[in-house]
Coordinates of C-alpha atoms in Angstrom, one line a residue:
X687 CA 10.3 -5.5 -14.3
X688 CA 12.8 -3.8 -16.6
X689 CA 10.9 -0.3 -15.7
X690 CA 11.4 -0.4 -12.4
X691 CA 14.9 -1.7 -11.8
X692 CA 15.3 1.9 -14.0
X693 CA 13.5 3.9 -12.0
X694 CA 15.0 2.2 -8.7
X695 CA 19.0 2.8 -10.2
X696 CA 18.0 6.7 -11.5
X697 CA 16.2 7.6 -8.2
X698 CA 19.4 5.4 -6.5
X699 CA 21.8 7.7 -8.5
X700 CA 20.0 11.0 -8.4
X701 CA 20.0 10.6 -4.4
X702 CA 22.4 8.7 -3.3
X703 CA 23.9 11.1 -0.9
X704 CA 21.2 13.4 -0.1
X705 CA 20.9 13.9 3.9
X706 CA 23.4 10.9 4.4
X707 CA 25.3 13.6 6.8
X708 CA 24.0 12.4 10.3
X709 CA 24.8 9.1 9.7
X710 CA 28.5 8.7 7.7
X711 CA 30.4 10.8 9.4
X712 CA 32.1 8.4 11.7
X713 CA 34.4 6.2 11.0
X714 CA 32.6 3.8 13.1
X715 CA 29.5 3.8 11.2
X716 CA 31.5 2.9 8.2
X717 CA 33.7 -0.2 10.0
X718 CA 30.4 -1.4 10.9
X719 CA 30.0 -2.9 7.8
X720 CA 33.2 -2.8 6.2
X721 CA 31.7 -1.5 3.0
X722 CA 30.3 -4.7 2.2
X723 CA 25.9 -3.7 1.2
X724 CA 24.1 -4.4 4.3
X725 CA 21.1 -4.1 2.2
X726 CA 20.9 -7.5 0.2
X727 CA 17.8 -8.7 1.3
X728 CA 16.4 -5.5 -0.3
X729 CA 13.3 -3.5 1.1
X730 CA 9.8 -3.4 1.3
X731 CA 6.7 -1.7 2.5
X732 CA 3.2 -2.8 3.7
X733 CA -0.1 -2.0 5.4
X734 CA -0.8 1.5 3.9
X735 CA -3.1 3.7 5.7
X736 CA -4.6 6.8 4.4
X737 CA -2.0 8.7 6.3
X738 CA 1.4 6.2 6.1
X739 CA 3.0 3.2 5.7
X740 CA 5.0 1.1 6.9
X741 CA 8.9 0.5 5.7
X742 CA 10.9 -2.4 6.2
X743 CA 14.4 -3.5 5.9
X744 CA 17.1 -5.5 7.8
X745 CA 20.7 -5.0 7.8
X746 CA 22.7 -8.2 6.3
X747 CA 25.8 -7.9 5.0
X748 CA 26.3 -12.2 5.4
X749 CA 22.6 -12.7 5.0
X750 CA 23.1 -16.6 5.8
X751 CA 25.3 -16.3 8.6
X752 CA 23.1 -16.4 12.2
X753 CA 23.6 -13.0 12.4
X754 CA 23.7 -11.5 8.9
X755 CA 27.3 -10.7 10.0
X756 CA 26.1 -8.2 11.8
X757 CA 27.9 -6.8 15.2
X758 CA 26.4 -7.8 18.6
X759 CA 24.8 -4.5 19.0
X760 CA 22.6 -1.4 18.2
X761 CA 23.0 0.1 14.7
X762 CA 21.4 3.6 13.9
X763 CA 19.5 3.3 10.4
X764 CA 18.7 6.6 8.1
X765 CA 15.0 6.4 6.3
X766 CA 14.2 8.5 3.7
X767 CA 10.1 8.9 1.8
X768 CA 9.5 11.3 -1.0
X769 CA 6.6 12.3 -3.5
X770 CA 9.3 12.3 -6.2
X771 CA 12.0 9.9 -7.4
X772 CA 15.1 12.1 -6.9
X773 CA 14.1 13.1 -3.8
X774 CA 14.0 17.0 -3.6
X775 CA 11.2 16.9 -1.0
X776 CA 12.6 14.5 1.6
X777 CA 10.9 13.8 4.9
X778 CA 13.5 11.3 6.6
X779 CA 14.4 10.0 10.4
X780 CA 16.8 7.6 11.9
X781 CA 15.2 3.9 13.4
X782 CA 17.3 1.7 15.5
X783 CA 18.3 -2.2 14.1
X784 CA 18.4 -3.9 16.8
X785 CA 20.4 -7.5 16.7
X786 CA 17.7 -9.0 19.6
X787 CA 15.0 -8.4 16.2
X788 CA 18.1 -9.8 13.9
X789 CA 18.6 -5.9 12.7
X790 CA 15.7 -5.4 11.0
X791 CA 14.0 -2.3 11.0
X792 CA 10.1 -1.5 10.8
X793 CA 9.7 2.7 10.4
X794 CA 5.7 3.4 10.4
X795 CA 5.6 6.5 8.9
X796 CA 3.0 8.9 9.6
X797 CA 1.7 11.9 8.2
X798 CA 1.9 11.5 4.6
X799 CA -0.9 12.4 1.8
X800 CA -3.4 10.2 1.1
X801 CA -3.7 8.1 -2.2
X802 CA -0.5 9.0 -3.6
X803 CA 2.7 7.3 -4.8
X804 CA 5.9 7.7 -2.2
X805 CA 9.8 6.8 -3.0
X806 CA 11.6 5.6 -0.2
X807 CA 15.6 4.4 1.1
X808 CA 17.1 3.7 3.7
X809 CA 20.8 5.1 4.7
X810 CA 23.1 3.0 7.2
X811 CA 26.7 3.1 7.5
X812 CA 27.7 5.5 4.4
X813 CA 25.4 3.3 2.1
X814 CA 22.2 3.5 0.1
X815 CA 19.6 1.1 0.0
X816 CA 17.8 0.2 -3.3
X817 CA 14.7 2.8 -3.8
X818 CA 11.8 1.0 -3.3
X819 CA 7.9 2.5 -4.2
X820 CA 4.9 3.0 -1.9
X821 CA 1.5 4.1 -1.9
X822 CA -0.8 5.4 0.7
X823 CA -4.6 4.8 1.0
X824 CA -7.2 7.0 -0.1
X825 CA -8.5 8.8 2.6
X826 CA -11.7 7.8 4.8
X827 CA -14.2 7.2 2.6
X828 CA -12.9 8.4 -0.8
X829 CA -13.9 6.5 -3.4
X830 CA -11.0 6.1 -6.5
X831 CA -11.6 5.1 -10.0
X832 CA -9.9 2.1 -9.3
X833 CA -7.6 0.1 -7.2
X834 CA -5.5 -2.9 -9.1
X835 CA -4.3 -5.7 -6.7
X836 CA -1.7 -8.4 -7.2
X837 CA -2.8 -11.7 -5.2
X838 CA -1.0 -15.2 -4.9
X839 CA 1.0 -17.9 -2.2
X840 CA 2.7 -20.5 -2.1
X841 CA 6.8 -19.9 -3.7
X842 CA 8.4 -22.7 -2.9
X843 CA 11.9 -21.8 -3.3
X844 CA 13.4 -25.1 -5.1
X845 CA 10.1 -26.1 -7.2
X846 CA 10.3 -22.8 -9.9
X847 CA 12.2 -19.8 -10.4
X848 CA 10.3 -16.7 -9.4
X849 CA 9.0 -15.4 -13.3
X850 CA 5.4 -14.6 -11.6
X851 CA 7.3 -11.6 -9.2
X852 CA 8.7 -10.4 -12.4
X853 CA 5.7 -9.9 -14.1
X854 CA 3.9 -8.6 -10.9
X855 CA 6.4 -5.9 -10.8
X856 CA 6.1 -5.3 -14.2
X857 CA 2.5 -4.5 -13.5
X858 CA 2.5 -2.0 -11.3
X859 CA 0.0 -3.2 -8.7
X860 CA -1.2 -0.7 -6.1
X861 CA -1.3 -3.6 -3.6
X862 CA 0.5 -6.9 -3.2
X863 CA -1.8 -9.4 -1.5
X864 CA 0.7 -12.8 -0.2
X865 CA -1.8 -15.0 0.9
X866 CA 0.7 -17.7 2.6
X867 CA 3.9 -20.1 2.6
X868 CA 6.4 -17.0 1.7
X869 CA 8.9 -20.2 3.0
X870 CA 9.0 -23.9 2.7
X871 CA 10.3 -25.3 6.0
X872 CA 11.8 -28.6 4.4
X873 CA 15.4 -30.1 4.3
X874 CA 16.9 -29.4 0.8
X875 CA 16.1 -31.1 -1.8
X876 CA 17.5 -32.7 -5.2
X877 CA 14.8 -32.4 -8.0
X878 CA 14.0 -28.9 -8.0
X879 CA 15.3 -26.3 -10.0
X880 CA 17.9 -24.9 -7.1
X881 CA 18.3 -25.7 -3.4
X882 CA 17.6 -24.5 0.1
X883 CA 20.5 -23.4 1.4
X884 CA 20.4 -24.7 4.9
X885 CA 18.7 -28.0 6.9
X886 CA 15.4 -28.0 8.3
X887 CA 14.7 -24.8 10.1
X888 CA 14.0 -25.7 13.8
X889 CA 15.4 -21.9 15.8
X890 CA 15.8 -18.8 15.2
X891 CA 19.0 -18.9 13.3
X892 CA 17.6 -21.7 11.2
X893 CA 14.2 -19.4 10.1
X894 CA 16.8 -16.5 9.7
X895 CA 18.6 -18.2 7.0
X896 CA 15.6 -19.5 5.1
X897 CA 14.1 -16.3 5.1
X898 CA 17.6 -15.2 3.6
X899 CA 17.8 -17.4 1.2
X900 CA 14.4 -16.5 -0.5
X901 CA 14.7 -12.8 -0.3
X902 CA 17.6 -12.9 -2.3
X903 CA 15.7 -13.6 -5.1
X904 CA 16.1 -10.5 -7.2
X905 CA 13.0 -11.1 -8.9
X906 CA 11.0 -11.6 -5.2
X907 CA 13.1 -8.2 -4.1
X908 CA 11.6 -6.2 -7.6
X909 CA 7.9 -7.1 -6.4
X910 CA 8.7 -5.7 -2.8
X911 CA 9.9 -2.6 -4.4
X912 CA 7.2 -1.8 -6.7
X913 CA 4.0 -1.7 -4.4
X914 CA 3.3 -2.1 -0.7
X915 CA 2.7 -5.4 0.5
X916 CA 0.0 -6.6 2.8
X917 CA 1.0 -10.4 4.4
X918 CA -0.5 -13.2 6.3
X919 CA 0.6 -17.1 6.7
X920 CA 0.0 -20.7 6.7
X921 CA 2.0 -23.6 7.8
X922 CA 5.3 -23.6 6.1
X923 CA 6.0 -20.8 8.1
X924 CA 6.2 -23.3 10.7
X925 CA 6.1 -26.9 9.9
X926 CA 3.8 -28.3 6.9
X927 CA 0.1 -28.8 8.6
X928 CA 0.4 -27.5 12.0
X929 CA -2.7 -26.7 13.8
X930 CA -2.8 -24.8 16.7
X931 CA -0.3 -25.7 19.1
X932 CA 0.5 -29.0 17.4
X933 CA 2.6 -30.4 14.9
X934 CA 1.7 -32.5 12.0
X935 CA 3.2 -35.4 14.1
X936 CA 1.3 -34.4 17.2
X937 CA 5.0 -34.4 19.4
X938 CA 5.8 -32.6 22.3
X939 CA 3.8 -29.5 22.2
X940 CA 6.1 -27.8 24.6
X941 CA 9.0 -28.3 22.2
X942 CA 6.6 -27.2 19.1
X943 CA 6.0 -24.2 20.8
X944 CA 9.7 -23.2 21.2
X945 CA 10.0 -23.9 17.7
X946 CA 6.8 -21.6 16.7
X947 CA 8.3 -18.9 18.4
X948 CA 11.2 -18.7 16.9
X949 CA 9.2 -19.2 13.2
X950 CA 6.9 -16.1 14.5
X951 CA 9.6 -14.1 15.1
X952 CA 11.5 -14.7 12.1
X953 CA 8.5 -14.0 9.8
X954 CA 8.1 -10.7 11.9
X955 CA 12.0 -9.6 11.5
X956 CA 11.2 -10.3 7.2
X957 CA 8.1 -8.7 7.0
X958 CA 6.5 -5.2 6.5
X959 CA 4.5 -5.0 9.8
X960 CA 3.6 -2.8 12.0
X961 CA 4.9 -3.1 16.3
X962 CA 0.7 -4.4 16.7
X963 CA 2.3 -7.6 15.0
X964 CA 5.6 -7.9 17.0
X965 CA 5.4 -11.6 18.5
X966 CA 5.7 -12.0 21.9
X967 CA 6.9 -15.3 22.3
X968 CA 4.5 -18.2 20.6
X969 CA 1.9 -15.3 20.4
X970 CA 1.7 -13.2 17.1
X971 CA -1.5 -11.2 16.3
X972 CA -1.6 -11.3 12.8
X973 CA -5.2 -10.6 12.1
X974 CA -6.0 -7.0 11.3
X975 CA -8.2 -4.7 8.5
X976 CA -6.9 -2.6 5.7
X977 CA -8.8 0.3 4.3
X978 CA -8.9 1.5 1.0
X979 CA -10.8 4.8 1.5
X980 CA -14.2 3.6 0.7
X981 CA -13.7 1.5 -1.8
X982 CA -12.3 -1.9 -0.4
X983 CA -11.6 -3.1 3.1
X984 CA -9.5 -6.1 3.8
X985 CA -10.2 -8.5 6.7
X986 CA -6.5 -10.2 7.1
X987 CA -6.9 -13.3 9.1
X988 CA -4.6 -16.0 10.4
X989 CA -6.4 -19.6 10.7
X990 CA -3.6 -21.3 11.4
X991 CA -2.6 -20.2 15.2
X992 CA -5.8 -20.6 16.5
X993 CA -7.3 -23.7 15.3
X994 CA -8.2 -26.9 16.8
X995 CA -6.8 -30.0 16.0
X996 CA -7.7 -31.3 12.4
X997 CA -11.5 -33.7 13.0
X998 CA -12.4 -37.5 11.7
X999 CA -8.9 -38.5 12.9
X1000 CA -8.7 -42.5 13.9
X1001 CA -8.9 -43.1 17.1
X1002 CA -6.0 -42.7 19.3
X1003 CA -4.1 -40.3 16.9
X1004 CA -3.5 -37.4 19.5
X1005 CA -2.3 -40.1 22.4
X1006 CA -0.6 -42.3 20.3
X1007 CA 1.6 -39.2 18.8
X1008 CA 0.3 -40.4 14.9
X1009 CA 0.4 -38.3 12.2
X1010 CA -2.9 -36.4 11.2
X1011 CA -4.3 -37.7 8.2
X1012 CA -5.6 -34.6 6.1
X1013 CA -8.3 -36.5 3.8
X1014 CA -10.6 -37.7 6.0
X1015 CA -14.5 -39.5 5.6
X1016 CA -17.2 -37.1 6.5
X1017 CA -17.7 -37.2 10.6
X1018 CA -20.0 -35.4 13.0
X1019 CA -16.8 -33.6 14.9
X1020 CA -16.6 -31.1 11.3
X1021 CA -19.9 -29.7 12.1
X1022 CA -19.4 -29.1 16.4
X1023 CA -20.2 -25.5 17.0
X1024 CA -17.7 -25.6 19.9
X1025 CA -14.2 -26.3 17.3
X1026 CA -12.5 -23.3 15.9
X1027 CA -10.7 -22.5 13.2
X1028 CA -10.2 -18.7 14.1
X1029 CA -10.0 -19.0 17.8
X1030 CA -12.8 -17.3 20.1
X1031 CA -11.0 -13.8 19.9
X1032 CA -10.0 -13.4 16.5
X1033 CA -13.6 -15.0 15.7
X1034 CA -15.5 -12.0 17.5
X1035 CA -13.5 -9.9 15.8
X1036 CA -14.3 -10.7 12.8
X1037 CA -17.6 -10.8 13.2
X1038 CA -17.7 -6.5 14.2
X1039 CA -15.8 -6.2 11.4
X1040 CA -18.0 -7.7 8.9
X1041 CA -21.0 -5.9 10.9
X1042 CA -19.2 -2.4 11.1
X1043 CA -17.6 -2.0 7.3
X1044 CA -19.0 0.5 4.9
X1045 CA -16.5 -0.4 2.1
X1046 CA -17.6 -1.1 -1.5
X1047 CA -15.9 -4.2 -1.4
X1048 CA -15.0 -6.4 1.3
X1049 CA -11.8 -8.7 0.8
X1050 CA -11.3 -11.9 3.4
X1051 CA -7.7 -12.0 2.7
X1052 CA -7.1 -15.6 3.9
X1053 CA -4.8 -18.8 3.6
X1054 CA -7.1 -21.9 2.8
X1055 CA -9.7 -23.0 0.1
X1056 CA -12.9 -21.8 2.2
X1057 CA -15.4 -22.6 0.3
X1058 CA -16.9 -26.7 0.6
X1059 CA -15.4 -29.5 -2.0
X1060 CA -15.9 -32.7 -1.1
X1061 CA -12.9 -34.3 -3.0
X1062 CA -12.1 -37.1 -5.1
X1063 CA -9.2 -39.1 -3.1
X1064 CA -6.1 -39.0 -5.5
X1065 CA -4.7 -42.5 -4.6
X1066 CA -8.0 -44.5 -4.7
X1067 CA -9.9 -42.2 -7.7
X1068 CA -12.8 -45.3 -7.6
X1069 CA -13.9 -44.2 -4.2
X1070 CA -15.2 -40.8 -6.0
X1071 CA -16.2 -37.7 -4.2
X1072 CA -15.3 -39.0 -0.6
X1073 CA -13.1 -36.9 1.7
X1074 CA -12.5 -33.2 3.2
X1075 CA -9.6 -31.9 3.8
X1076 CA -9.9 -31.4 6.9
X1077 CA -6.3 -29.2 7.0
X1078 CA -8.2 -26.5 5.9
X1079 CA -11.9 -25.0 6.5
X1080 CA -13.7 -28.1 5.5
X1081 CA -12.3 -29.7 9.0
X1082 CA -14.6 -26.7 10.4
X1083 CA -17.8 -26.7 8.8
X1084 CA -19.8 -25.3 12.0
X1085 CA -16.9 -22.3 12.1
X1086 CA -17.1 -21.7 8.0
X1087 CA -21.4 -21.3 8.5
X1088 CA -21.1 -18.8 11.1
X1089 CA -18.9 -16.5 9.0
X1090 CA -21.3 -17.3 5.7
X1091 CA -24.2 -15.6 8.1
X1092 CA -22.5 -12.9 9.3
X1093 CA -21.7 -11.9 5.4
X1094 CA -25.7 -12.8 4.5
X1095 CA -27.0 -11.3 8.0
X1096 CA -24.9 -8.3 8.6
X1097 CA -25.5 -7.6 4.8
X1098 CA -21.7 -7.0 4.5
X1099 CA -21.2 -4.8 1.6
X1100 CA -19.9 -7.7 -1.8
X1101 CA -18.5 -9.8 0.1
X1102 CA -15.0 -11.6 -1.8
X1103 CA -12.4 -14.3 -0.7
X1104 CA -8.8 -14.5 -2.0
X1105 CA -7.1 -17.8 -0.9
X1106 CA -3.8 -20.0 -1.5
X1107 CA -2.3 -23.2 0.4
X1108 CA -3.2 -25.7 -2.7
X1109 CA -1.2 -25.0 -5.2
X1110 CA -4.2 -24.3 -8.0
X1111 CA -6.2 -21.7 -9.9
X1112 CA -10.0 -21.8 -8.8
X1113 CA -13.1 -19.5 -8.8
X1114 CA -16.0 -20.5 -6.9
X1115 CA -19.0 -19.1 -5.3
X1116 CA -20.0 -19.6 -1.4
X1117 CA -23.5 -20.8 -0.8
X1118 CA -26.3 -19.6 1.9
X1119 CA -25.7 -22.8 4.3
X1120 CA -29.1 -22.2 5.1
X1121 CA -30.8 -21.7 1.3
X1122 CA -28.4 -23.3 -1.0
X1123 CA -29.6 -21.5 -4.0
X1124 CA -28.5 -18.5 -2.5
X1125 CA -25.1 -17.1 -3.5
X1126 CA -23.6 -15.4 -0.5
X1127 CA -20.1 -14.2 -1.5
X1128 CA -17.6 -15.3 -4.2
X1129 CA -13.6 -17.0 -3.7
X1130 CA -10.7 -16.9 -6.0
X1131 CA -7.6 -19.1 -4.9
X1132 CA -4.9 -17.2 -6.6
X1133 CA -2.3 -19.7 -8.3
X1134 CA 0.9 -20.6 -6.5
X1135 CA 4.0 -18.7 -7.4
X1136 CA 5.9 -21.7 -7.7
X1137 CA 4.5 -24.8 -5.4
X1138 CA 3.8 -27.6 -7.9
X1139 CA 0.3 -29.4 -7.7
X1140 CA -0.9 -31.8 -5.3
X1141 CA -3.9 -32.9 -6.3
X1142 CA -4.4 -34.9 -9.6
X1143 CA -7.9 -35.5 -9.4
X1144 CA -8.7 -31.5 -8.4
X1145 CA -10.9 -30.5 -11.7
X1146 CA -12.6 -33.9 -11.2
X1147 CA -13.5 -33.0 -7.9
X1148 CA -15.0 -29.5 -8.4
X1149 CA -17.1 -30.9 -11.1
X1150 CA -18.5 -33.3 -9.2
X1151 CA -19.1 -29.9 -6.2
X1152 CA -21.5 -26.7 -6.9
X1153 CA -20.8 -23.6 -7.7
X1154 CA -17.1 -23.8 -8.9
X1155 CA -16.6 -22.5 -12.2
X1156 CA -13.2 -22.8 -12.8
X1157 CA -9.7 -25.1 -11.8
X1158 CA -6.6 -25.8 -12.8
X1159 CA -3.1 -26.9 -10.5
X1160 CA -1.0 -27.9 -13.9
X1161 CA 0.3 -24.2 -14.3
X1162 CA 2.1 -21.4 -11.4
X1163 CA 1.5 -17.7 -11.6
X1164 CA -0.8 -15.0 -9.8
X1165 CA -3.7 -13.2 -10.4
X1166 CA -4.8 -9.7 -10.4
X1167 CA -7.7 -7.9 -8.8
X1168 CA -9.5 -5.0 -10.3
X1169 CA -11.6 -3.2 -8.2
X1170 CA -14.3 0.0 -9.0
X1171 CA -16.9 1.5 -7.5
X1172 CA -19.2 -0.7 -10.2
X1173 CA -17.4 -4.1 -10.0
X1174 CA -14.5 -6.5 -9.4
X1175 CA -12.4 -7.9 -12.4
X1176 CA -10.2 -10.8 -11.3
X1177 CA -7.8 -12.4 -14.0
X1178 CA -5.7 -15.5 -13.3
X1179 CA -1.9 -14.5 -14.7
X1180 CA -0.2 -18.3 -15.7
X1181 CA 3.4 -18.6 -16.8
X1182 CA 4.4 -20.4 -19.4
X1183 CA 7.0 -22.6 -17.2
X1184 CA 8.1 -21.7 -13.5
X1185 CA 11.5 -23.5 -14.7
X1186 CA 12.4 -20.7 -17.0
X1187 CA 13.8 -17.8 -14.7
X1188 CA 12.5 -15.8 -18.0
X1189 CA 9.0 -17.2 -18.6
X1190 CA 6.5 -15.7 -19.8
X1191 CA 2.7 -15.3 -18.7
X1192 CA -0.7 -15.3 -20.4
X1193 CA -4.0 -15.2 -19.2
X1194 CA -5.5 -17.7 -18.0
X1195 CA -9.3 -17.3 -17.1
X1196 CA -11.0 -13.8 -16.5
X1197 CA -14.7 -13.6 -13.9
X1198 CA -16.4 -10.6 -13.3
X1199 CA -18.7 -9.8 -10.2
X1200 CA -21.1 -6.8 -10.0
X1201 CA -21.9 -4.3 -7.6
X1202 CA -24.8 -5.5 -5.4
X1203 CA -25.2 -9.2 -7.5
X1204 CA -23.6 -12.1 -5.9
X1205 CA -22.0 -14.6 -8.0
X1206 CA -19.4 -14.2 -10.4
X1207 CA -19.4 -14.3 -14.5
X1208 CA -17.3 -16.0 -16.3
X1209 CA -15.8 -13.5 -18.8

């Protein structure tokens, strides 16, 4: 980390005032904020193409007011991208923050050079953002030596200080993979090691000050800086184990849906992405592919918007507004070709995408454990292997095959899952639902960054299931992806203790897959 908060405050002080001219010569556009920063929720990028990237920031001088203590109106935003770090060869423009997007500002800049390192700031009322780093993609169908990839979820703000960014931005990555639950929706807490700083998040304002709250993190703003990020969700973005249009308590779905909107939106107005993923009410289209010249392509999915309520409930859960139990018995309804967990749409397109791709390597990037584990129920361990969770793609057995098939059918190129949601470390490899002795594709679930475990009986459980090879929840970190032409190197990162803003990390278990073999090695 210590490398690139230097390179950030010499690029900072080398360029501080280059180009500034159009936008600090008014008095007005210095009232605006008062010359209190307006940056301190920092900046990021995400969703490189061979060609551009997109940048990302939001004006906040009060970050937890409902406004940022922003002014009711438009405020004209300077960016600034450059090969080098003092910024002699400056391409730059002026975006708009707008307060009905909470003043933040997406730029998707075009034209740049493909597979190369950018600098980037942004300029608003007389004063310079921190410097944050980019990369674009290699271009169509350039294969690089290698491509390194930081992957995790889960960073639950009062369970563990945020060590794992540190160290991600110490490494460099090329790409940041977040895989999920960038917030935790609940009312503040008392055991943790620090609090949320505001109730339960039911509106806009609410979901503006939680996101606030977390991108303050210093540590979270050094891993936005360092590499582009590519994002997707699950529920805590929303409310813990919503499906679909339906809370967890199966209440008033008109009233959840006013309440998902204004969740959707926030998480837009925080994140690096592009106008394709600006909500539009309830709606957000979140699924999407990133190329990596020809090395890696990235199906981003979302399996939380579209999804049918959870299967094997009791009877007279939906009418009786009860709560869905996620560990359920086995039931017929998990293997009904009609339920979805992608939705029809999103479904199809998957599907061309896994048929079309020429990449090298091909990345679901995903929220949930995908691959089957019937589990061991934690509060009645005698019962042994018993229950699904059917919260995640065990409630859709029918919609999990058809994807397994299009990999084995469409012969997708090495076919590779990254996951989060449970709080754990686990390799595994997906099976042919049709020839079990058939390895299909392979599935790492990346750590959590902070998220504490929920499952005490989780490495008795994927012993007593195929085809896992490795599992632990008792530790927090990340993991890194290293991908070539010849193979893909994953390495889980775990810190020593999430409660130590310092902590350091070790390695924790290391698989290998080659080329054209499915099945990972242990290493």
């Amino acid at each position: 980390m210590a490398k690139t908060i230097d390179l950030t405050r010499r690029a900072f002080a080398a360029g501080a005032m280059i180009g500034t001219a159009a936008l600090i010569g008014t008095r007005a556009a210095r009232a605006t904020f008062g010359g209190v920063d307006p940056f301190t929720l920092g900046v990021a990028s995400g969703d490189p193409t061979s060609e551009g990237v997109v940048l990302w920031t939001r004006l906040a001088p009060s970050p937890l007011d409902p406004a940022g203590g922003m002014p009711p109106h438009r405020v004209p935003v300077r960016w600034e991208i450059s090969p080098d770090a003092q910024f002699k060869a400056v391409r730059s423009g002026t975006a708009i923050a707008d307060p009905a997007w909470g003043h933040s500002v997406h730029v998707e800049v075009q034209g740049l050079a493909p597979g190369r390192p950018y600098f980037y700031r942004f300029i608003a009322g007389g004063i310079t953002s921190p410097v944050g780093r980019t990369r674009t993609a290699p271009a169509r169908g350039v294969m690089p030596d290698k491509l390194r990839i930081a992957f995790s979820a889960c960073q639950h703000y009062e369970a563990g200080y945020y060590a794992a960014h540190h160290h991600i931005a110490a490494e460099e990555p090329d790409l940041v993979l977040f895989l999920g639950d960038y917030i935790y929706e609940g009312n503040p807490g008392t055991k943790g090691v620090r609090q949320h700083r505001n109730p339960e998040p039911i509106d806009l304002d609410g979901y503006r000050a939680r996101y606030a709250t977390y991108k303050l993190d210093p540590m979270l703003q050094a891993s936005h800086h360092v590499a582009p990020w590519v994002t997707t969700w699950d529920d805590h973005e929303v409310q813990d184990n919503y499906a679909g249009d339906r809370d967890k308590h199966n209440g008033d779905q008109a009233a959840f849906l006013l309440r998902r909107a204004a969740a959707y939106k926030a998480y837009y107005e925080h994140m690096p992405l592009r106008a394709a993923q600006r909500p539009n009410g309830a709606s957000m289209r979140l699924y999407r592919t990133i190329d990596w010249g020809g090395l890696a392509q990235f199906q981003v999915i979302d399996d939380r918007q579209y999804r049918d309520a959870p299967p094997c409930q009791l009877p007279g859960t939906i009418e009786n507004h009860l709560d869905f139990a996620g560990q359920r018995p086995d039931c017929a309804e998990r293997y009904d070709p009609r339920r979805t967990m992608l939705g029809h749409a999103q479904e199809a397109w998957l599907d061309a995408a896994l048929g079309h791709t020429t990449a090298r390597w091909n990345v679901l990037t995903q929220q949930t454990l995908m691959k089957q584990e019937l589990r061991i129920p934690p509060n009645h361990p005698e019962a042994g292997p018993s229950v699904y969770n059917t919260d995640g793609w065990d409630g859709f057995a029918a919609a999990r095959d058809r994807v397994t098939r299009r990999w084995r059918d469409a012969k997708t190129p090495n076919p590779l899952v990254v996951s989060g949601d449970i709080h754990a470390f686990v390799a595994g490899d997906h099976l042919d639902p049709d020839d079990p002795s058939r390895v299909v594709a392979s599935e790492w679930i990346g750590g959590s960054i902070s998220s504490g475990a929920i499952d005490g009986m989780l490495k008795q459980s994927l012993a007593a299931n195929p085809k896992f090879h490795f599992g632990e929840n008792q530790v927090r970190g990340y993991s890194r992806m290293d991908l070539s032409a010849t193979q893909c190197e994953v390495t889980f990162r775990a810190l020593i203790d999430v409660r130590d803003p310092q902590s350091e990390v070790r390695d924790l278990a290391k698989f290998l897959v080659e080329d054209g073999r499915r099945g990972m090695k242990v290493v």
